CSV table of C-alpha atoms in Angstrom, one decimal:
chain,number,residue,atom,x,y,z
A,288,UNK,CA,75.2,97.6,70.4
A,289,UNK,CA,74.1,97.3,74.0
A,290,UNK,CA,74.5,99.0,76.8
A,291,UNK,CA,74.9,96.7,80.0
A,292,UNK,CA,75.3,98.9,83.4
A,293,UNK,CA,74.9,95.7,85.5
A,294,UNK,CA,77.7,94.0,86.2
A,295,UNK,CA,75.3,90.7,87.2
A,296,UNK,CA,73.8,91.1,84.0
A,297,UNK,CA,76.1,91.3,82.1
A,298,UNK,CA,77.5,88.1,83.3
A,299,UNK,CA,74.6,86.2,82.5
A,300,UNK,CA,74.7,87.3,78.5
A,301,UNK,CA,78.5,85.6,78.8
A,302,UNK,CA,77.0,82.3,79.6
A,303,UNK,CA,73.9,82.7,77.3
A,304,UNK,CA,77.3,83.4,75.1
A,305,UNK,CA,76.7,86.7,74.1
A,306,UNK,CA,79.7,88.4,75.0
A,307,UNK,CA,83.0,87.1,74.4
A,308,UNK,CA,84.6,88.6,77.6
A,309,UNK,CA,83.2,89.5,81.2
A,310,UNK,CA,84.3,90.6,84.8
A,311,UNK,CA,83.3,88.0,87.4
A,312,UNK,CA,81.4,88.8,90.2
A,313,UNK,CA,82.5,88.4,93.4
A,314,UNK,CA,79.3,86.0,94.4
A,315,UNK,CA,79.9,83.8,90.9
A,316,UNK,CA,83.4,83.5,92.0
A,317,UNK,CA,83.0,79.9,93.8
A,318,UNK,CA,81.2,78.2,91.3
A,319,UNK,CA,83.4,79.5,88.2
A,320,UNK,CA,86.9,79.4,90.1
A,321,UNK,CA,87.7,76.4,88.2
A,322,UNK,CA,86.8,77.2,84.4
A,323,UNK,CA,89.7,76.7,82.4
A,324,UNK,CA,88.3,80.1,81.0
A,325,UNK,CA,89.0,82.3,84.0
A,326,UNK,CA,92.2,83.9,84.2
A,327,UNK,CA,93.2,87.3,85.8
A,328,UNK,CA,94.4,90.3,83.7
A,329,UNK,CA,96.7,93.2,85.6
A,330,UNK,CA,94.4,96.2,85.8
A,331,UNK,CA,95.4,99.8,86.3
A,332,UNK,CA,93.3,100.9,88.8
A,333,UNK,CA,93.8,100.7,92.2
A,334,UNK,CA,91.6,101.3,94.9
A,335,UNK,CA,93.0,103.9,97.1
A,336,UNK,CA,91.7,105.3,100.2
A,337,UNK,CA,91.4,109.4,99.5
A,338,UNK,CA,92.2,111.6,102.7
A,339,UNK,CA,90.8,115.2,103.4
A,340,UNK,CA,94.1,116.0,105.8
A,341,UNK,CA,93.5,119.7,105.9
A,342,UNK,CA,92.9,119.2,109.8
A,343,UNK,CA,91.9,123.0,110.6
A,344,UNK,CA,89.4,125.0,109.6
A,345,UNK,CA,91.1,127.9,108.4
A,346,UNK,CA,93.1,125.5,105.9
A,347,UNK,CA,90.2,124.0,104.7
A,348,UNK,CA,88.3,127.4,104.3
A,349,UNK,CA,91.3,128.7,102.6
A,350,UNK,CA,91.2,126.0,99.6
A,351,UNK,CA,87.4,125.4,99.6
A,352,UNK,CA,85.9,128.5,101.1
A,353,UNK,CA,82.3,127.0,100.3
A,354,UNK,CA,82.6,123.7,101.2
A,355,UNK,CA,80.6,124.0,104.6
A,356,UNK,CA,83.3,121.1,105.5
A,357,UNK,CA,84.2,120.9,109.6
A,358,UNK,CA,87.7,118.9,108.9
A,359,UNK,CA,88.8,115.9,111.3
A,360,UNK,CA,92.2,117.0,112.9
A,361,UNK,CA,93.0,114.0,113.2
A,362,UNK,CA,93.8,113.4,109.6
A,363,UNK,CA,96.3,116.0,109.3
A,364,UNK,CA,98.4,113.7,111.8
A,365,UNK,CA,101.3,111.9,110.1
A,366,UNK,CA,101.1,109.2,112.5
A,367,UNK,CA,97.2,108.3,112.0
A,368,UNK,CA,97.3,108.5,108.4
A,369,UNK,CA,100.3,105.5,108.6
A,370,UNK,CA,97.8,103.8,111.3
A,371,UNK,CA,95.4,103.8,108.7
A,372,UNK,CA,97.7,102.4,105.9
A,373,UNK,CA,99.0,99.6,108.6
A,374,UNK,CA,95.7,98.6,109.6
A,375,UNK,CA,94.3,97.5,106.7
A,376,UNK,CA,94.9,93.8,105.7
A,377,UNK,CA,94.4,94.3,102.3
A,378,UNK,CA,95.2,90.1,101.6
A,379,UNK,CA,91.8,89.7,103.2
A,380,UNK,CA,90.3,92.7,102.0
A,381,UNK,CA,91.2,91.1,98.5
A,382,UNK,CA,90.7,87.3,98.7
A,383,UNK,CA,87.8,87.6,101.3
A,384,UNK,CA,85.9,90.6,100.7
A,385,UNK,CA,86.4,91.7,97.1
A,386,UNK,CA,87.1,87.8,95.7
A,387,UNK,CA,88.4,88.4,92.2
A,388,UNK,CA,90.8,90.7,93.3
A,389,UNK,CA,94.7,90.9,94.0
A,390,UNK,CA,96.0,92.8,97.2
A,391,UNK,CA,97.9,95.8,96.2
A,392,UNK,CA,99.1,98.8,98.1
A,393,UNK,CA,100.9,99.9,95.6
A,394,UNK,CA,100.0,102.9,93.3
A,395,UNK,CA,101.4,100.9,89.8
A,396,UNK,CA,100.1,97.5,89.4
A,397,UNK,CA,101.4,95.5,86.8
A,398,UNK,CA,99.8,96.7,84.3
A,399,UNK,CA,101.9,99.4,83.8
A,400,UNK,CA,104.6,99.7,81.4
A,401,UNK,CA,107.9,101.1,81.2
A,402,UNK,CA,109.1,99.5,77.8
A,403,UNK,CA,106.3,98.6,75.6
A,404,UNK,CA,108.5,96.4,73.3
A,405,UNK,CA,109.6,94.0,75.6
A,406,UNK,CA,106.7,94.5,77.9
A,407,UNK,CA,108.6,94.7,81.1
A,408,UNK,CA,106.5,96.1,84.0
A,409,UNK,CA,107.5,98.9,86.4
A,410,UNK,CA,106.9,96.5,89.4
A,411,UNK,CA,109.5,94.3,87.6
A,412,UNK,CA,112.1,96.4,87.3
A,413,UNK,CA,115.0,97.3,89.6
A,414,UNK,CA,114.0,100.5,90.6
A,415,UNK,CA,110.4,99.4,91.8
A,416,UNK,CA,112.2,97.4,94.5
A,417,UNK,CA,112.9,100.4,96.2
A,418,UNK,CA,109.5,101.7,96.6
A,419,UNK,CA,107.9,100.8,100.1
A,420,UNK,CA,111.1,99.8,101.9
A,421,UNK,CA,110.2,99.4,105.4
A,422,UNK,CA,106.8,99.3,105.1
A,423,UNK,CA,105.6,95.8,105.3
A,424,UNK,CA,105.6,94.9,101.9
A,425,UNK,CA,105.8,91.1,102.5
A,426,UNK,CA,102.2,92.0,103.6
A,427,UNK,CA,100.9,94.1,101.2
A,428,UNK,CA,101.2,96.9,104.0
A,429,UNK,CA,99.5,95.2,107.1
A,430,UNK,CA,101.4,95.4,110.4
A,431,UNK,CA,98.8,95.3,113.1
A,432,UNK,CA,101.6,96.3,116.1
A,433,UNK,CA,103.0,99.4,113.5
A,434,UNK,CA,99.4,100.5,113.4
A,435,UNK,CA,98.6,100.2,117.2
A,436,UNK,CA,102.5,102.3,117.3
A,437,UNK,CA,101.2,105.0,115.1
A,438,UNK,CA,97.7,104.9,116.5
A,439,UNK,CA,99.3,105.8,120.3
A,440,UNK,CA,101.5,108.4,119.0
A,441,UNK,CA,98.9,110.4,117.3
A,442,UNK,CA,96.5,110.4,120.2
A,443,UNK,CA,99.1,111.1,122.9
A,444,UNK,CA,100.3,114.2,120.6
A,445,UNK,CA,97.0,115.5,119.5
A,446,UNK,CA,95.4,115.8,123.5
A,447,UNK,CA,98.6,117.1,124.8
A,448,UNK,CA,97.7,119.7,121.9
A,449,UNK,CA,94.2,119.8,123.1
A,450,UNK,CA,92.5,119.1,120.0
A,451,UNK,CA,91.1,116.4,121.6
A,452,UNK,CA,89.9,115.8,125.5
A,453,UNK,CA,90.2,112.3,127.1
A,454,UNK,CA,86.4,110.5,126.6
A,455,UNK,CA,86.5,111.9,123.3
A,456,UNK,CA,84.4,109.8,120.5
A,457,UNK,CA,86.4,110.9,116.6
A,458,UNK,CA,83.6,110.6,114.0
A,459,UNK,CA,85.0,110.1,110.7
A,460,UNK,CA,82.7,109.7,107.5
A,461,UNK,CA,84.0,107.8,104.5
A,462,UNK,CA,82.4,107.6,101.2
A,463,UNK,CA,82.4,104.4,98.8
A,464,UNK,CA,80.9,104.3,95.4
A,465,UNK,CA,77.0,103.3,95.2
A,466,UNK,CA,75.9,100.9,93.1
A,467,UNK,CA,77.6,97.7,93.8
A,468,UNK,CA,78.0,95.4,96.9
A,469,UNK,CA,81.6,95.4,96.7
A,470,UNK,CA,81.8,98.6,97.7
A,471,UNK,CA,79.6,98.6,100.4
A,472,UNK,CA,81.6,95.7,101.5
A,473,UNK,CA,84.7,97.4,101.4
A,474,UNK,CA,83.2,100.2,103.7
A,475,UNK,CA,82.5,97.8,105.9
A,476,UNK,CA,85.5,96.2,106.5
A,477,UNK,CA,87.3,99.3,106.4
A,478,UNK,CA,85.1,100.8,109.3
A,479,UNK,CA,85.4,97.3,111.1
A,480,UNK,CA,89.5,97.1,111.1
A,481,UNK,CA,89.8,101.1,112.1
A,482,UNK,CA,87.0,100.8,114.8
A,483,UNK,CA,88.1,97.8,116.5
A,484,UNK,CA,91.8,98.9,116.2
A,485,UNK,CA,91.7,102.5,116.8
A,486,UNK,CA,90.7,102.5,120.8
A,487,UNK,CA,92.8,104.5,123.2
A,488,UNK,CA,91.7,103.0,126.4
A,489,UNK,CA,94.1,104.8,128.4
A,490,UNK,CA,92.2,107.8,127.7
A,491,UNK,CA,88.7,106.8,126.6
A,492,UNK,CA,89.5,108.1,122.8
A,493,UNK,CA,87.8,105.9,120.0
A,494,UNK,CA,87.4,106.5,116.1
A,495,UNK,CA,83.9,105.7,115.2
A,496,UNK,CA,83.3,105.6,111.3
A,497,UNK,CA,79.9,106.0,109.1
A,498,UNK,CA,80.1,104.9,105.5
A,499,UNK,CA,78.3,106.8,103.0
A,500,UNK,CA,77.6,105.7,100.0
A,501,UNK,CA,77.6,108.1,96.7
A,502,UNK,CA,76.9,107.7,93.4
A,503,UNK,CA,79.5,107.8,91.0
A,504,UNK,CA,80.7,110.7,89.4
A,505,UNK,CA,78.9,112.5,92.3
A,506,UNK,CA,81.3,111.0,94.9
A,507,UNK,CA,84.4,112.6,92.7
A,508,UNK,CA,82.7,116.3,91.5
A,509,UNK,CA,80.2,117.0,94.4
A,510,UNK,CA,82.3,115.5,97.3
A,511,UNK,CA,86.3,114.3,97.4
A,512,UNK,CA,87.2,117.1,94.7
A,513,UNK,CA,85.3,120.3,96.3
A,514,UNK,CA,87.0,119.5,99.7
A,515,UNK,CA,83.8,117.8,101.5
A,516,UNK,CA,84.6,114.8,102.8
A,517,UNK,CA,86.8,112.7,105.4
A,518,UNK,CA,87.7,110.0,103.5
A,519,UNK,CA,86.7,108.7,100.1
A,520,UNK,CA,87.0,105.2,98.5
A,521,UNK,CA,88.5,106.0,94.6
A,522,UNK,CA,90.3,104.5,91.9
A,523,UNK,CA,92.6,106.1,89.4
A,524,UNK,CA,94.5,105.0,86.6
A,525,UNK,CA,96.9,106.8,84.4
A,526,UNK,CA,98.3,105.9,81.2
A,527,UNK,CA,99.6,102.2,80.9
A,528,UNK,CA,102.4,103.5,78.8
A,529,UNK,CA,103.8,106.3,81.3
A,530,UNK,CA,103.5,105.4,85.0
A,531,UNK,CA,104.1,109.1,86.1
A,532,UNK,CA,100.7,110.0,84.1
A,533,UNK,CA,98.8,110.6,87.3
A,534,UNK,CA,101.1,111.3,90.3
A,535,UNK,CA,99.7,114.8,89.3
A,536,UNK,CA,96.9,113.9,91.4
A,537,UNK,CA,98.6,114.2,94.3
A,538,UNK,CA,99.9,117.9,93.9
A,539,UNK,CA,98.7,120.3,96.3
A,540,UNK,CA,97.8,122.9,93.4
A,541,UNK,CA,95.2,120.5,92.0
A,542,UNK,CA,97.2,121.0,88.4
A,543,UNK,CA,95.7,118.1,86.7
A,544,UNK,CA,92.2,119.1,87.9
A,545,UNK,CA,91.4,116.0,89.2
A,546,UNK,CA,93.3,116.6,93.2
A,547,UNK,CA,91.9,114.1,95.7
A,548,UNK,CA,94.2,114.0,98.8
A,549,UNK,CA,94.4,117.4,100.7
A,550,UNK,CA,96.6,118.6,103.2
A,551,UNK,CA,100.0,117.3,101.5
A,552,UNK,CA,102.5,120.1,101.0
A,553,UNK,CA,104.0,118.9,97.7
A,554,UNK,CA,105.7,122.3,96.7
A,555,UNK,CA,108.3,122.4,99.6
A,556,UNK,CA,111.5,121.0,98.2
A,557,UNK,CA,111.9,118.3,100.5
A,558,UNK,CA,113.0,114.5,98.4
A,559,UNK,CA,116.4,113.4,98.4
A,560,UNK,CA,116.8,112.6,94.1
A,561,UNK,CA,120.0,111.3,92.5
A,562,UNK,CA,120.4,112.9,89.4
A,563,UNK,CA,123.3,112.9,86.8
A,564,UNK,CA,124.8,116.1,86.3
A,565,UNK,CA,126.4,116.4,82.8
A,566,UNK,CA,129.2,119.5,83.9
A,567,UNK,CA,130.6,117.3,86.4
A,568,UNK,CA,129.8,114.0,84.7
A,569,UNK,CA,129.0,112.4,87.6
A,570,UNK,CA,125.7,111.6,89.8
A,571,UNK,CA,124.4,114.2,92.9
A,572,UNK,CA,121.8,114.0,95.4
A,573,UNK,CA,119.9,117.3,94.9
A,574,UNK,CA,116.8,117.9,97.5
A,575,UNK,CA,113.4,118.6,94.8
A,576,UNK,CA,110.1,118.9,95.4
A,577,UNK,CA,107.6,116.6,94.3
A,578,UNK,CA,105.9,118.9,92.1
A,579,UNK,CA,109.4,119.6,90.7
A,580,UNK,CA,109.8,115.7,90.1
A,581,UNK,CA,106.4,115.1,88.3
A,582,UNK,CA,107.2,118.2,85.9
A,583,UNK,CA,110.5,116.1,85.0
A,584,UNK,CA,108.8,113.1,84.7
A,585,UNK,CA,106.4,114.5,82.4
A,586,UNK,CA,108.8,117.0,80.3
A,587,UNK,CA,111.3,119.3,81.3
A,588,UNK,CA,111.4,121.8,84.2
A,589,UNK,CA,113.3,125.1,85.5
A,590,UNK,CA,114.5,124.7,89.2
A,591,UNK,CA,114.9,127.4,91.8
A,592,UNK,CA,116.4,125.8,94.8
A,593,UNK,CA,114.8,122.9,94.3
A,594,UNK,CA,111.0,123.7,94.0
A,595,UNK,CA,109.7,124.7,90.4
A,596,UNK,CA,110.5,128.4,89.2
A,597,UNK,CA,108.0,130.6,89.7
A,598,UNK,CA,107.4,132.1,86.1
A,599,UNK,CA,106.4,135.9,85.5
């Protein structure tokens, strides 16, 4: 067998026809758009945009103590991090910038499965239509005014805080995957929408960003996982079968080893979750935390007010 780590390459031995099957690249796109051929399969994997929200150096020295990692307040701030997610217009980012790809801001493509013998997907089912209310789903997330909102708010809070002082310049650093062009591209864009969106004129504040680009695993093990970076371009996938296989990776104890979004306190019991309760045979709303909801998910769990019992 071969061994093709070129994505280019490897699209070339499908039209010498030597593979049955290939990805497209973005710049064959055009000329193959048309090939009765082409057709796009649900993947598993989306591209998420990691977040080192630690925000103050004691935190961050208290989970990575030998990172040498300065945090950015300004990613601990509820409001930025929703700027961020606002800002993005991931239709473009898809059709324009990445070509073959579908805009998603979802975390379960449709790919996933919830009954394997009749195939439904999670994002078909009823309960999926509740995820993302009121959060500009008919855009895949963009909402340009939202984002501006959020933006505001986070600056107006943060230098009344003095974390930051008006003329202020916030560097932020975010790492994509080497390697490929899409990548690069994505950082670009990325850096584009936040820079020319993220300007407080009022008070001089402006995020400026830098994209790095890492090679893969290195950008996982040496950088998002240890605790040194800002943010981080990565995409997960869990198990197609069970789409609560990887929600473990946002738990704030890093239980599935693999913990890319820091500064999320996931073991406060603080989610609203209807669940039937047999002795009164009849459905309550009992507040859990989302550690508590992942174990149940994934198996069964002991409760103590909500959060997960602590075992002796």
């Amino acid at each position: 067998y071969m061994i093709i780590s070129d994505n280019d390459v490897a699209f070339q031995e499908f039209l010498l026809g030597r593979l049955d099957e290939v990805a497209v690249p973005p710049q064959e796109y055009d000329g193959v758009k048309d090939d009765p051929r082409l057709y796009r399969v649900p993947g598993a994997t989306t591209f998420r945009l990691m977040i080192n929200g630690l925000a103050t150096q004691h935190a961050q020295d208290r989970q990575f103590p030998d990172s040498g990692h300065i945090p950015e307040p300004i990613l601990g701030n509820l409001d930025f991090r929703l700027a961020m997610y606002y800002a993005i217009d991931r239709e473009s980012l898809a059709y324009d910038v990445m070509i073959t790809a579908e805009p998603q801001h979802f975390l379960y493509t449709q790919a996933y499965m919830v009954d394997p013998a009749s195939g439904i997907s999670y994002r078909h089912t009823d309960q999926a239509q509740f995820v993302g209310v009121g959060r500009a789903t008919e855009t895949h997330g963009y909402d340009r005014i939202k984002a501006l909102h959020h933006w505001t708010r986070a600056i107006e809070a943060l230098t009344a805080e003095g974390v930051y002082q008006h003329g202020d310049t916030i560097h932020l650093e975010l790492l994509v995957m080497a390697g490929t062009q899409v990548q690069l591209d994505i950082g670009a864009f990325i850096k584009d929408a936040f820079e020319n969106m993220f300007v407080y004129e009022l008070y001089d504040i402006a995020i400026e960003v830098t994209v790095n680009a890492v090679s893969f695993p290195g950008i996982y093990y040496e950088y998002m996982m240890p605790g040194r970076f800002d943010l981080g371009i990565g995409g997960i996938s869990g198990a197609l079968l069970n789409a609560s296989s990887f929600m473990e990776t946002f738990t704030d104890d890093n239980r599935s080893g693999f913990t890319l979004n820091w500064g999320i306190d996931t073991t406060s019991p603080n989610i609203a979750v209807r669940v039937y309760d047999a002795g009164e045979d009849d459905y309550i709303t009992q507040i859990m935390s989302f550690n508590a909801i992942v174990s149940a998910l994934l198996g069964n769990v002991e409760l103590d007010q909500g959060a997960e019992a602590i075992k002796d």
